[in-house]
Coordinates of C-alpha atoms in Angstrom, one line a residue:
Chain A
M1088 CA -30.5 -18.4 -20.5
K1089 CA -28.7 -21.1 -18.6
Q1090 CA -25.2 -19.8 -19.3
F1091 CA -26.1 -16.4 -17.9
E1092 CA -27.8 -18.0 -15.0
D1093 CA -24.7 -19.9 -14.2
I1094 CA -22.5 -16.8 -14.4
R1095 CA -24.9 -14.9 -12.1
E1096 CA -25.1 -17.7 -9.6
A1097 CA -21.3 -18.1 -9.4
L1098 CA -20.9 -14.4 -9.1
I1099 CA -23.6 -14.0 -6.4
E1100 CA -22.0 -16.8 -4.5
G1101 CA -18.6 -15.1 -4.9
R1102 CA -17.0 -18.1 -6.7
D1103 CA -14.2 -16.1 -8.4
E1104 CA -12.5 -19.3 -9.6
D1105 CA -15.6 -20.3 -11.6
V1106 CA -16.6 -17.0 -13.2
P1107 CA -13.8 -16.7 -15.8
S1108 CA -14.5 -20.2 -17.2
L1109 CA -18.2 -19.5 -17.4
V1110 CA -17.6 -16.2 -19.2
S1111 CA -15.3 -18.0 -21.6
Q1112 CA -17.9 -20.6 -22.3
A1113 CA -20.5 -17.9 -23.0
L1114 CA -18.1 -16.2 -25.4
D1115 CA -17.3 -19.5 -27.1
A1116 CA -21.1 -20.1 -27.5
G1117 CA -21.2 -16.8 -29.5
H1118 CA -22.9 -14.6 -27.0
P1119 CA -22.0 -10.9 -27.5
P1120 CA -19.6 -9.6 -24.8
A1121 CA -21.9 -6.7 -24.0
T1122 CA -24.7 -9.1 -23.3
I1123 CA -22.5 -11.3 -21.1
L1124 CA -21.6 -8.1 -19.2
S1125 CA -25.1 -6.8 -18.8
Q1126 CA -27.1 -10.0 -18.3
G1127 CA -24.4 -11.9 -16.5
L1128 CA -21.9 -9.8 -14.5
I1129 CA -23.8 -6.6 -13.9
A1130 CA -27.1 -8.3 -13.4
A1131 CA -25.6 -10.5 -10.7
M1132 CA -24.0 -7.5 -9.0
E1133 CA -27.4 -5.8 -9.0
V1134 CA -28.7 -8.8 -7.0
V1135 CA -25.7 -8.6 -4.7
G1136 CA -26.3 -4.9 -4.2
E1137 CA -30.0 -5.5 -3.4
R1138 CA -29.1 -8.2 -0.9
F1139 CA -26.7 -5.8 0.7
R1140 CA -29.3 -3.1 1.0
C1141 CA -31.7 -5.6 2.5
H1142 CA -29.0 -6.7 5.0
D1143 CA -29.1 -10.3 3.6
Y1144 CA -25.5 -9.8 2.5
F1145 CA -22.7 -8.3 4.5
L1146 CA -19.8 -6.2 3.2
P1147 CA -17.5 -9.3 2.9
D1148 CA -20.1 -11.0 0.7
V1149 CA -20.2 -8.0 -1.6
L1150 CA -16.4 -8.0 -1.8
M1151 CA -16.2 -11.6 -2.7
S1152 CA -18.7 -11.1 -5.4
A1153 CA -16.8 -8.0 -6.6
R1154 CA -13.7 -10.1 -6.8
A1155 CA -15.5 -12.7 -8.9
M1156 CA -16.8 -9.9 -11.1
H1157 CA -13.3 -8.6 -11.6
A1158 CA -12.2 -12.2 -12.5
G1159 CA -15.0 -12.3 -15.1
L1160 CA -14.2 -8.8 -16.4
D1161 CA -10.5 -9.6 -16.9
C1162 CA -11.7 -12.4 -19.2
L1163 CA -14.2 -10.2 -21.0
Q1164 CA -12.2 -7.0 -21.2
P1165 CA -10.3 -7.7 -24.5
H1166 CA -13.6 -8.6 -26.2
L1167 CA -15.3 -5.5 -24.8
A1168 CA -12.5 -3.3 -26.1
E1169 CA -12.5 -4.9 -29.5
A1170 CA -16.3 -4.4 -29.8
E1171 CA -15.9 -0.8 -28.5
I1172 CA -18.5 -1.4 -25.8
R1173 CA -19.1 1.6 -23.7
T1174 CA -19.5 1.4 -19.9
R1175 CA -22.3 3.0 -18.0
G1176 CA -20.1 6.1 -17.5
T1177 CA -16.7 7.1 -16.2
V1178 CA -16.2 8.0 -12.5
I1179 CA -13.1 9.6 -11.2
I1180 CA -12.5 8.8 -7.5
G1181 CA -9.9 9.8 -5.0
T1182 CA -9.1 10.7 -1.4
V1183 CA -8.6 14.5 -1.3
Q1184 CA -5.4 16.4 -0.8
G1185 CA -3.7 15.9 2.5
D1186 CA -5.6 12.7 3.4
L1187 CA -4.2 9.2 3.2
H1188 CA -7.1 7.1 4.2
D1189 CA -8.5 5.1 1.3
I1190 CA -10.5 2.1 2.4
G1191 CA -13.8 3.8 2.0
K1192 CA -12.9 5.2 -1.3
N1193 CA -11.7 1.7 -2.4
L1194 CA -15.0 0.2 -1.4
V1195 CA -17.0 2.8 -3.4
G1196 CA -14.7 2.1 -6.4
I1197 CA -15.2 -1.6 -6.2
M1198 CA -19.0 -1.2 -6.0
L1199 CA -19.1 1.3 -8.8
Q1200 CA -17.2 -1.2 -11.1
G1201 CA -19.7 -3.8 -10.0
A1202 CA -22.5 -1.5 -11.2
G1203 CA -20.9 -1.2 -14.6
F1204 CA -19.0 2.0 -14.4
E1205 CA -15.5 2.6 -15.5
V1206 CA -13.6 3.8 -12.4
I1207 CA -10.4 5.8 -12.5
D1208 CA -9.0 5.7 -9.0
L1209 CA -6.5 8.5 -8.4
G1210 CA -5.5 7.1 -5.0
H1211 CA -5.0 9.3 -2.0
D1212 CA -3.7 12.8 -1.4
V1213 CA -5.1 13.9 -4.7
S1214 CA -4.8 17.6 -5.6
P1215 CA -7.7 19.5 -7.1
E1216 CA -5.6 19.9 -10.3
A1217 CA -5.2 16.2 -10.6
F1218 CA -9.0 15.7 -10.3
V1219 CA -9.5 18.3 -13.1
E1220 CA -6.9 16.8 -15.3
A1221 CA -8.3 13.3 -14.9
V1222 CA -11.8 14.5 -15.7
R1223 CA -10.5 16.0 -18.9
R1224 CA -8.4 13.1 -19.9
H1225 CA -11.0 10.5 -19.4
S1226 CA -14.0 12.6 -20.3
A1227 CA -15.6 11.7 -17.0
G1228 CA -19.0 12.9 -15.9
I1229 CA -18.7 12.2 -12.3
V1230 CA -16.2 12.8 -9.5
G1231 CA -16.2 11.0 -6.2
M1232 CA -14.2 12.4 -3.3
S1233 CA -13.4 10.9 0.1
A1234 CA -12.0 12.5 3.3
L1235 CA -11.6 11.0 6.8
L1236 CA -10.6 14.0 8.8
T1237 CA -12.3 17.3 9.4
T1238 CA -9.0 19.0 8.4
T1239 CA -9.1 17.6 4.9
M1240 CA -12.8 18.2 4.2
P1241 CA -12.1 21.7 2.9
A1242 CA -10.1 20.2 0.0
M1243 CA -13.4 18.8 -1.3
A1244 CA -14.6 22.4 -1.8
R1245 CA -11.4 23.3 -3.6
V1246 CA -11.9 20.4 -6.0
I1247 CA -15.5 21.6 -6.8
A1248 CA -14.2 25.2 -7.2
S1249 CA -11.4 24.0 -9.5
L1250 CA -13.9 22.0 -11.7
K1251 CA -16.0 25.1 -12.1
A1252 CA -13.1 27.3 -12.8
A1253 CA -12.0 24.9 -15.5
G1254 CA -15.4 25.1 -17.1
L1255 CA -16.4 21.6 -16.0
D1256 CA -19.7 22.7 -14.3
Q1257 CA -21.6 19.8 -15.8
V1258 CA -19.5 17.3 -13.9
K1259 CA -21.4 15.8 -10.9
T1260 CA -19.7 15.5 -7.6
V1261 CA -20.3 13.1 -4.8
I1262 CA -18.6 13.3 -1.4
G1263 CA -18.2 10.8 1.5
G1264 CA -16.2 9.9 4.5
A1265 CA -16.7 9.8 8.3
P1266 CA -16.8 13.5 9.1
V1267 CA -18.8 14.5 6.0
S1268 CA -22.5 15.2 6.1
E1269 CA -25.4 16.1 3.9
A1270 CA -25.3 19.7 5.2
F1271 CA -21.6 19.9 4.3
A1272 CA -22.3 18.6 0.8
R1273 CA -24.9 21.4 0.3
E1274 CA -22.6 24.0 1.7
I1275 CA -19.8 23.3 -0.7
G1276 CA -22.1 22.7 -3.7
A1277 CA -21.5 19.0 -4.1
D1278 CA -24.3 17.2 -6.0
G1279 CA -24.5 14.3 -3.5
Y1280 CA -23.4 12.9 -0.2
G1281 CA -22.8 9.2 0.0
Y1282 CA -23.5 8.1 3.6
D1283 CA -22.0 4.8 2.8
A1284 CA -20.6 3.0 -0.2
A1285 CA -24.0 1.6 -1.3
R1286 CA -25.6 5.1 -1.1
A1287 CA -22.7 6.6 -3.1
V1288 CA -23.3 4.0 -5.9
D1289 CA -27.0 4.7 -5.9
L1290 CA -26.3 8.4 -6.2
V1291 CA -24.0 7.9 -9.1
K1292 CA -26.5 5.6 -10.8
G1293 CA -29.0 8.4 -10.4
F1294 CA -26.8 10.8 -12.3
V1295 CA -26.7 8.7 -15.4
V1296 CA -30.4 7.7 -15.6
P1297 CA -31.8 9.4 -18.7
Chain B
M1232 CA 4.2 -1.3 35.5
L1233 CA 4.6 2.1 33.9
A1234 CA 5.5 4.1 37.0
T1235 CA 5.2 7.4 35.2
G1236 CA 6.1 10.3 37.3
P1237 CA 5.2 13.8 35.9
G1238 CA 7.4 14.5 32.9
R1239 CA 8.8 11.0 32.7
L1240 CA 8.3 9.0 29.6
R1241 CA 7.5 5.3 30.0
D1242 CA 7.5 2.9 27.1
F1243 CA 5.2 -0.1 27.0
D1244 CA 6.4 -2.8 24.8
V1245 CA 4.3 -5.8 23.8
R1246 CA 4.6 -8.3 21.0
G1247 CA 2.1 -8.2 18.2
S1248 CA 1.1 -11.8 18.9
A1249 CA 0.3 -10.8 22.5
L1250 CA -2.3 -8.2 21.4
Q1251 CA -5.8 -9.4 22.2
I1252 CA -7.9 -8.4 19.2
P1253 CA -11.5 -9.2 19.8
A1254 CA -13.1 -10.9 16.8
P1255 CA -16.6 -9.4 17.3
E1256 CA -15.1 -5.9 17.2
V1257 CA -13.2 -6.7 14.0
A1258 CA -16.4 -8.1 12.5
T1259 CA -18.4 -5.0 13.5
R1260 CA -15.8 -2.7 11.9
A1261 CA -15.8 -4.8 8.7
G1262 CA -19.5 -4.7 8.4
C1263 CA -20.1 -8.4 9.1
A1264 CA -21.2 -8.5 12.8
S1265 CA -23.5 -11.4 13.5
A1266 CA -22.5 -13.2 10.3
P1267 CA -20.8 -16.5 11.5
R1268 CA -19.9 -17.5 8.0
W1269 CA -17.2 -14.9 8.1
D1270 CA -15.7 -16.0 11.4
A1271 CA -12.8 -17.9 9.9
A1272 CA -11.9 -15.0 7.6
V1273 CA -12.0 -12.6 10.6
A1274 CA -9.8 -15.0 12.6
A1275 CA -7.3 -15.1 9.7
A1276 CA -7.2 -11.3 9.5
I1277 CA -6.6 -11.1 13.3
E1278 CA -3.6 -13.5 12.9
E1279 CA -2.3 -11.5 10.0
A1280 CA -2.6 -8.2 12.0
Q1281 CA -0.8 -9.8 15.0
A1282 CA 2.0 -11.0 12.7
L1283 CA 2.4 -7.6 11.0
A1284 CA 2.0 -5.4 14.1
R1285 CA 5.0 -3.8 15.6
P1286 CA 3.4 -2.3 18.7
R1287 CA 4.9 0.7 20.4
A1288 CA 3.2 2.6 23.2
R1289 CA 4.2 5.4 25.5
A1290 CA 2.7 7.3 28.4
R1291 CA 3.6 10.4 30.4
A1292 CA 1.9 11.5 33.5
L1293 CA 0.7 15.1 33.3
E1294 CA 0.4 17.8 35.9
E1295 CA -2.8 19.8 35.8
G1296 CA -0.7 22.9 34.9
E1297 CA 0.3 21.2 31.6
L1298 CA -3.3 20.9 30.4
P1299 CA -3.5 24.4 28.8
S1300 CA -1.0 23.3 26.2
L1301 CA -3.4 20.6 25.2
M1302 CA -6.8 22.1 25.7
S1303 CA -8.2 25.6 25.5
S1304 CA -10.4 26.8 28.3
D1305 CA -13.6 26.1 26.3
T1306 CA -12.8 22.5 25.6
P1307 CA -15.7 20.4 27.1
L1308 CA -13.2 17.8 28.3
L1309 CA -11.1 20.2 30.3
A1310 CA -13.1 19.7 33.5
I1311 CA -12.8 15.9 33.2
A1312 CA -9.0 16.2 32.6
R1313 CA -8.6 18.4 35.6
G1314 CA -10.6 16.1 37.8
G1315 CA -8.1 13.3 38.3
P1316 CA -4.7 11.8 37.6
R1317 CA -4.0 12.0 33.9
W1318 CA -1.5 10.7 31.3
A1319 CA -0.7 11.6 27.8
I1320 CA -0.6 8.5 25.7
V1321 CA 0.3 7.4 22.2
A1322 CA 0.2 3.9 20.7
T1323 CA 0.8 2.5 17.3
V1324 CA 1.0 -0.9 15.6
G1325 CA 3.4 0.4 13.0
G1326 CA 3.1 0.7 9.2
G1327 CA 3.2 -3.0 8.4
P1328 CA -0.6 -3.6 8.5
E1329 CA -1.5 -0.6 6.3
R1330 CA 1.1 -1.6 3.7
Q1331 CA -0.4 -5.0 3.6
V1332 CA -3.9 -3.6 3.3
R1333 CA -2.8 -1.7 0.2
E1334 CA -1.2 -4.7 -1.2
H1335 CA -4.3 -6.7 -0.7
F1336 CA -6.5 -4.2 -2.5
E1337 CA -4.0 -3.8 -5.3
S1338 CA -4.1 -7.6 -5.8
K1339 CA -7.9 -7.5 -5.7
R1340 CA -8.0 -9.4 -2.4
F1341 CA -10.6 -7.0 -1.3
L1342 CA -12.0 -9.1 1.6
E1343 CA -8.5 -9.6 3.0
G1344 CA -7.8 -5.9 2.7
L1345 CA -11.0 -4.9 4.5
L1346 CA -10.6 -7.4 7.3
L1347 CA -7.0 -6.6 7.9
D1348 CA -7.7 -2.9 8.1
A1349 CA -10.4 -3.6 10.6
A1350 CA -8.2 -5.9 12.6
A1351 CA -5.4 -3.4 12.7
S1352 CA -7.7 -0.7 13.9
V1353 CA -8.9 -2.9 16.7
A1354 CA -5.4 -3.9 17.4
V1355 CA -4.3 -0.3 18.1
E1356 CA -7.3 0.1 20.4
A1357 CA -6.4 -3.1 22.2
L1358 CA -2.9 -1.6 22.7
C1359 CA -4.5 1.5 24.1
D1360 CA -6.6 -0.6 26.4
L1361 CA -3.4 -2.2 27.8
L1362 CA -1.9 1.3 28.2
E1363 CA -5.0 2.5 30.0
H1364 CA -4.9 -0.5 32.3
E1365 CA -1.3 0.2 33.1
C1366 CA -2.1 3.8 33.9
A1367 CA -4.9 2.7 36.2
R1368 CA -2.6 0.4 38.0
E1369 CA -0.5 3.3 39.0
V1370 CA -3.4 4.7 41.0
A1371 CA -4.9 1.4 42.1
H1372 CA -5.3 2.7 45.6
R1373 CA -7.8 5.3 44.4
P1374 CA -11.4 4.5 43.7
G1375 CA -12.6 4.9 40.1
E1376 CA -11.6 3.8 36.7
A1377 CA -9.5 5.0 33.8
R1378 CA -11.0 6.3 30.5
R1379 CA -9.3 7.7 27.4
F1380 CA -10.1 10.6 25.2
S1381 CA -8.6 11.5 21.8
P1382 CA -8.2 14.7 19.9
G1383 CA -10.8 15.0 17.2
Y1384 CA -13.5 13.6 19.4
C1385 CA -15.7 14.9 22.3
G1386 CA -15.1 18.5 21.1
W1387 CA -11.3 18.3 21.6
T1388 CA -9.5 19.8 18.6
L1389 CA -7.5 17.6 16.4
A1390 CA -4.8 20.2 16.5
A1391 CA -4.0 19.0 20.1
Q1392 CA -2.2 16.0 18.5
A1393 CA 0.8 18.2 17.9
P1394 CA 1.5 19.2 21.5
L1395 CA 0.6 15.7 22.6
L1396 CA 3.1 14.1 20.3
A1397 CA 5.7 16.7 21.3
L1398 CA 5.2 15.9 25.0
L1399 CA 5.5 12.2 24.3
E1400 CA 8.5 12.7 22.0
A1401 CA 6.6 10.4 19.7
A1402 CA 9.1 10.9 16.8
D1403 CA 11.3 8.4 18.7
L1404 CA 8.6 5.8 18.1
G1405 CA 8.5 6.5 14.4
I1406 CA 5.2 8.5 14.8
T1407 CA 4.8 11.7 12.8
L1408 CA 2.1 14.2 12.3
E1409 CA 1.2 15.4 8.8
P1410 CA 0.3 19.0 8.1
S1411 CA -3.4 17.9 7.7
L1412 CA -3.2 16.5 11.2
F1413 CA -3.3 12.8 10.7
M1414 CA -0.7 10.6 12.3
L1415 CA 1.6 8.2 10.5
P1416 CA 1.6 5.3 10.7
L1417 CA -2.2 5.5 10.2
K1418 CA -2.9 2.9 12.8
T1419 CA -1.9 5.2 15.6
V1420 CA -3.9 6.6 18.5
S1421 CA -3.0 9.5 20.8
G1422 CA -4.9 11.0 23.7
L1423 CA -5.3 11.4 27.4
V1424 CA -6.1 8.8 30.0
V1425 CA -7.9 10.2 33.0
H1426 CA -8.7 8.4 36.2
G1427 CA -11.7 9.2 38.2
L1428 CA -15.2 8.1 39.4
P1429 CA -17.5 7.2 36.5
H1430 CA -19.7 10.1 37.1
D1431 CA -16.8 12.5 36.9
L1432 CA -15.6 11.0 33.6
E1433 CA -19.0 11.4 31.9
V1434 CA -18.7 13.4 28.7
P1435 CA -20.9 16.6 28.8
P1436 CA -23.5 16.9 26.0
Q1437 CA -21.8 19.8 24.3
A1438 CA -18.8 17.5 23.7
C1439 CA -20.9 15.5 21.2
A1440 CA -22.1 18.6 19.3
T1441 CA -19.1 18.8 17.1
C1442 CA -17.8 15.3 17.2
P1443 CA -17.9 13.4 13.9
S1444 CA -18.0 9.9 15.5
R1445 CA -21.3 8.3 14.5
R1446 CA -20.9 5.1 16.6
C1447 CA -19.7 6.3 19.9
C1448 CA -21.0 4.5 23.0
R1449 CA -20.6 7.8 24.9
R1450 CA -22.7 9.8 22.5
H1451 CA -25.7 11.4 24.1
P1452 CA -29.1 9.9 22.9
H1453 CA -30.5 13.2 21.6
D1454 CA -27.4 13.7 19.5
I1455 CA -27.5 10.1 18.0
K1456 CA -31.0 11.0 16.8
E1457 CA -29.9 14.2 15.2
R1458 CA -27.0 12.5 13.4
R1459 CA -28.8 9.5 12.1
E1460 CA -28.3 8.9 8.4
P1461 CA -30.4 11.1 6.1

C-alpha cells in the first residue's frame, strides 16, 4: 500500500519531519492505528535493523530513523491508546545501582521501541527494589540491565536475586555493558547477554516469540 | 611546561576550544567510522564538545617509593612503572558535556547525544595526550617515549583511583570518586604516565587477562581472539 510505503521510506531515510504528516494521512484515510504501527513504523525499523546488522547502516542512521519513529509514534499514540492496542511487550531497562553511565542503555531502549516494545527506562543508579517495583507496576516480562564498571556488575546479580525473591522468576533478564560477558551472564543466572544494542534487541525479541 | 618535581602538583590549563579532537576517533566511538555522510554531524559534535568543555588537568611526579600506595606487588604494570620517570595524572573536561548529552537524549536528539558523548570522551583523551606530552618534555634529554596507563585496565585495579586522586588532590579540580569507583565528572581520566624505551613500556600478556577493554591497541593477539564476541 502506497501510504505505508511512504511512511516506511521516510522512516528508513530518517526524515523525522515527514513521518508525522504521513502517519496523519494514513489515519485520515481510515487505516487502523495498529496497522500503521505494524506495517509502517515497525516494518520500517525492521529494515533499519537489518541494514544495521549487515553494516549498510551505521549507528547514527539507526538513531535518525529512531527519531523519525518517535515522531510518528507521538502522532499515533493517542489513537493506539484509544483502541487499546497492545505493544509487543513491556521491557524495564536501567543502569544498575552505583553506576551512572547510560548511553548504552539509552541505545538499547531506543532500538527496543523501534522494534515495537514498550520501554520503561528507570534511568541510572537503579536499585534492585526499583527494578522489582517497576516489573510489578507495569506487568513487565523482561528486564534489561546495564553496567559499565566491574565494580557495579555485582548489582546485576542482586537484581536477579531480588526478582526471584519477589516470586518473579518468569521475568527474563538481559544484561550488557563493556565489562559484562556471556560467562558472567551465565554465572549470575541472567537469561541473555547483549554484546551490543542490536544483539540485546534480538534477544528480547526471542523471548516473546511464541 | 609542567616542571613537576616529586610531590609537587602542577596544573595544566587549556581552553576547550584549544582541544584537538580528532574526527576519525569520534566517528569510531560513535559507530560511524568510514561513513563520510556523517562527517558534518561529527564536526558539529566536536564543536559542541569544545564549547562545553572546561578542561582541568594536573600532574605530579612520583618517586618509585610511592608506587606501593598505587599498585600491589602482583600488579602486572608495576615493573613498567618502576622502570622510568613517572607521573600521576588526572584530567577532566568537566560536567558540561555529560549534562548536554542527557539533555539531547531527553529531547529525542539521539544522534546529537551519541556524537557529543563520543566527542567528549575523545576530548578528555586529547587532554591526556597534552598532559602526557608535557610530562615527556620534562625528560626530553632521555631517550624513549611517554605512555599512560589507567586503573581498571592492564590488570591495574580500579581501586587505585582513590590513592591516585588523593595524591593529586583532585577534589580541588572538582573531581570526586563515587563508592562504586567511578569518577565524577564522568568524562575524567586518571592514571600514570611512564617514560621509557618502547620495549620497556610493553604491557605483559598477563595484564590483558583481566582487562575488560575490547578494543585496546595494546591487547595481545591471543587475548583478542579469546574475547571476540560470542
